[in-house]
C-alpha positions as a printed NumPy array, in Angstrom:
array([[ 90.548, 172.505,  45.896],
       [ 87.728, 174.98 ,  46.521],
       [ 85.422, 176.555,  43.966],
       [ 84.004, 179.976,  44.773],
       [ 81.546, 182.197,  42.951],
       [ 83.223, 185.533,  42.327],
       [ 81.717, 188.784,  41.072],
       [ 84.072, 191.532,  39.937],
       [ 82.885, 195.111,  39.368],
       [ 84.967, 197.455,  37.24 ],
       [ 83.52 , 200.963,  37.512],
       [ 83.708, 203.334,  34.545],
       [ 82.487, 206.873,  33.925],
       [ 80.062, 205.645,  31.262],
       [ 78.894, 202.454,  33.013],
       [ 79.971, 199.469,  35.052],
       [ 81.528, 196.182,  33.934],
       [ 80.183, 193.477,  36.246],
       [ 81.19 , 189.884,  35.583],
       [ 80.634, 186.637,  37.492],
       [ 83.122, 183.766,  37.524],
       [ 83.981, 180.519,  39.231],
       [ 87.39 , 180.742,  40.888],
       [ 89.197, 177.553,  41.862],
       [ 91.908, 177.822,  44.516],
       [ 93.692, 175.343,  46.799],
       [ 91.747, 174.445,  49.94 ],
       [ 94.194, 176.23 ,  52.223],
       [ 93.665, 179.647,  50.551],
       [ 91.303, 181.84 ,  52.585],
       [ 88.733, 184.284,  51.225],
       [ 90.773, 187.112,  52.764],
       [ 93.873, 185.97 ,  50.84 ],
       [ 91.876, 185.888,  47.622],
       [ 90.52 , 189.383,  48.203],
       [ 93.996, 190.684,  49.072],
       [ 95.449, 189.16 ,  45.894],
       [ 92.698, 190.647,  43.715],
       [ 93.145, 194.132,  45.194],
       [ 96.95 , 194.023,  45.166],
       [ 97.273, 192.787,  41.593],
       [ 94.589, 195.146,  40.256],
       [ 96.41 , 198.104,  41.814],
       [ 99.703, 196.848,  40.386],
       [ 98.26 , 196.49 ,  36.887],
       [ 96.694, 199.956,  37.094],
       [ 99.68 , 201.894,  38.448],
       [102.997, 200.047,  38.313],
       [102.93 , 197.472,  35.517],
       [105.682, 198.38 ,  33.061],
       [104.556, 195.64 ,  30.653],
       [101.111, 197.335,  30.389],
       [ 99.082, 194.122,  30.618],
       [ 95.795, 196.046,  30.914],
       [ 96.78 , 198.195,  27.933],
       [ 97.623, 195.182,  25.771],
       [ 94.782, 192.815,  26.633],
       [ 92.134, 195.186,  28.009],
       [ 91.3  , 196.481,  31.457],
       [ 88.797, 193.739,  32.178],
       [ 88.017, 191.253,  34.937],
       [ 89.21 , 188.448,  32.641],
       [ 92.615, 190.095,  32.204],
       [ 92.954, 190.451,  35.972],
       [ 92.008, 186.808,  36.584],
       [ 94.367, 185.545,  33.874],
       [ 97.211, 187.568,  35.382],
       [ 96.476, 186.318,  38.916],
       [ 96.048, 182.668,  37.901],
       [ 99.343, 182.749,  35.989],
       [101.063, 184.19 ,  39.075],
       [ 99.479, 182.103,  41.85 ],
       [100.127, 178.39 ,  41.445],
       [ 97.027, 176.259,  41.516],
       [ 94.5  , 179.042,  40.86 ],
       [ 92.192, 178.869,  37.858],
       [ 88.921, 180.384,  36.732],
       [ 86.071, 179.852,  34.299],
       [ 82.921, 181.699,  33.355],
       [ 80.099, 181.222,  35.842],
       [ 77.659, 178.594,  34.645],
       [ 74.132, 178.368,  35.983],
       [ 72.842, 174.913,  36.824],
       [ 69.33 , 176.039,  35.961],
       [ 68.505, 179.101,  33.873],
       [ 64.798, 179.926,  33.62 ],
       [ 63.307, 182.677,  31.486],
       [ 59.627, 183.49 ,  31.762],
       [ 58.487, 185.502,  28.752]])
């Protein structure tokens, strides 16, 4: 199993939705396969999805990741957690 840091940008007319996650996939899944899956499934949810997943649960990075992880066996995600978070005020 591999854990990757993933940043997804959803661009909107009134601003961007940028989220960072940890994506866990089997060791034999390449970065190119991950990118292909993200692009393919996002396009599907935007244009072809008759169940309207984005419409029901929101057009968000989390919705996309939930959809992908349900479809691809062994994939999971969680919010990105910093090991050290420093704020200088």
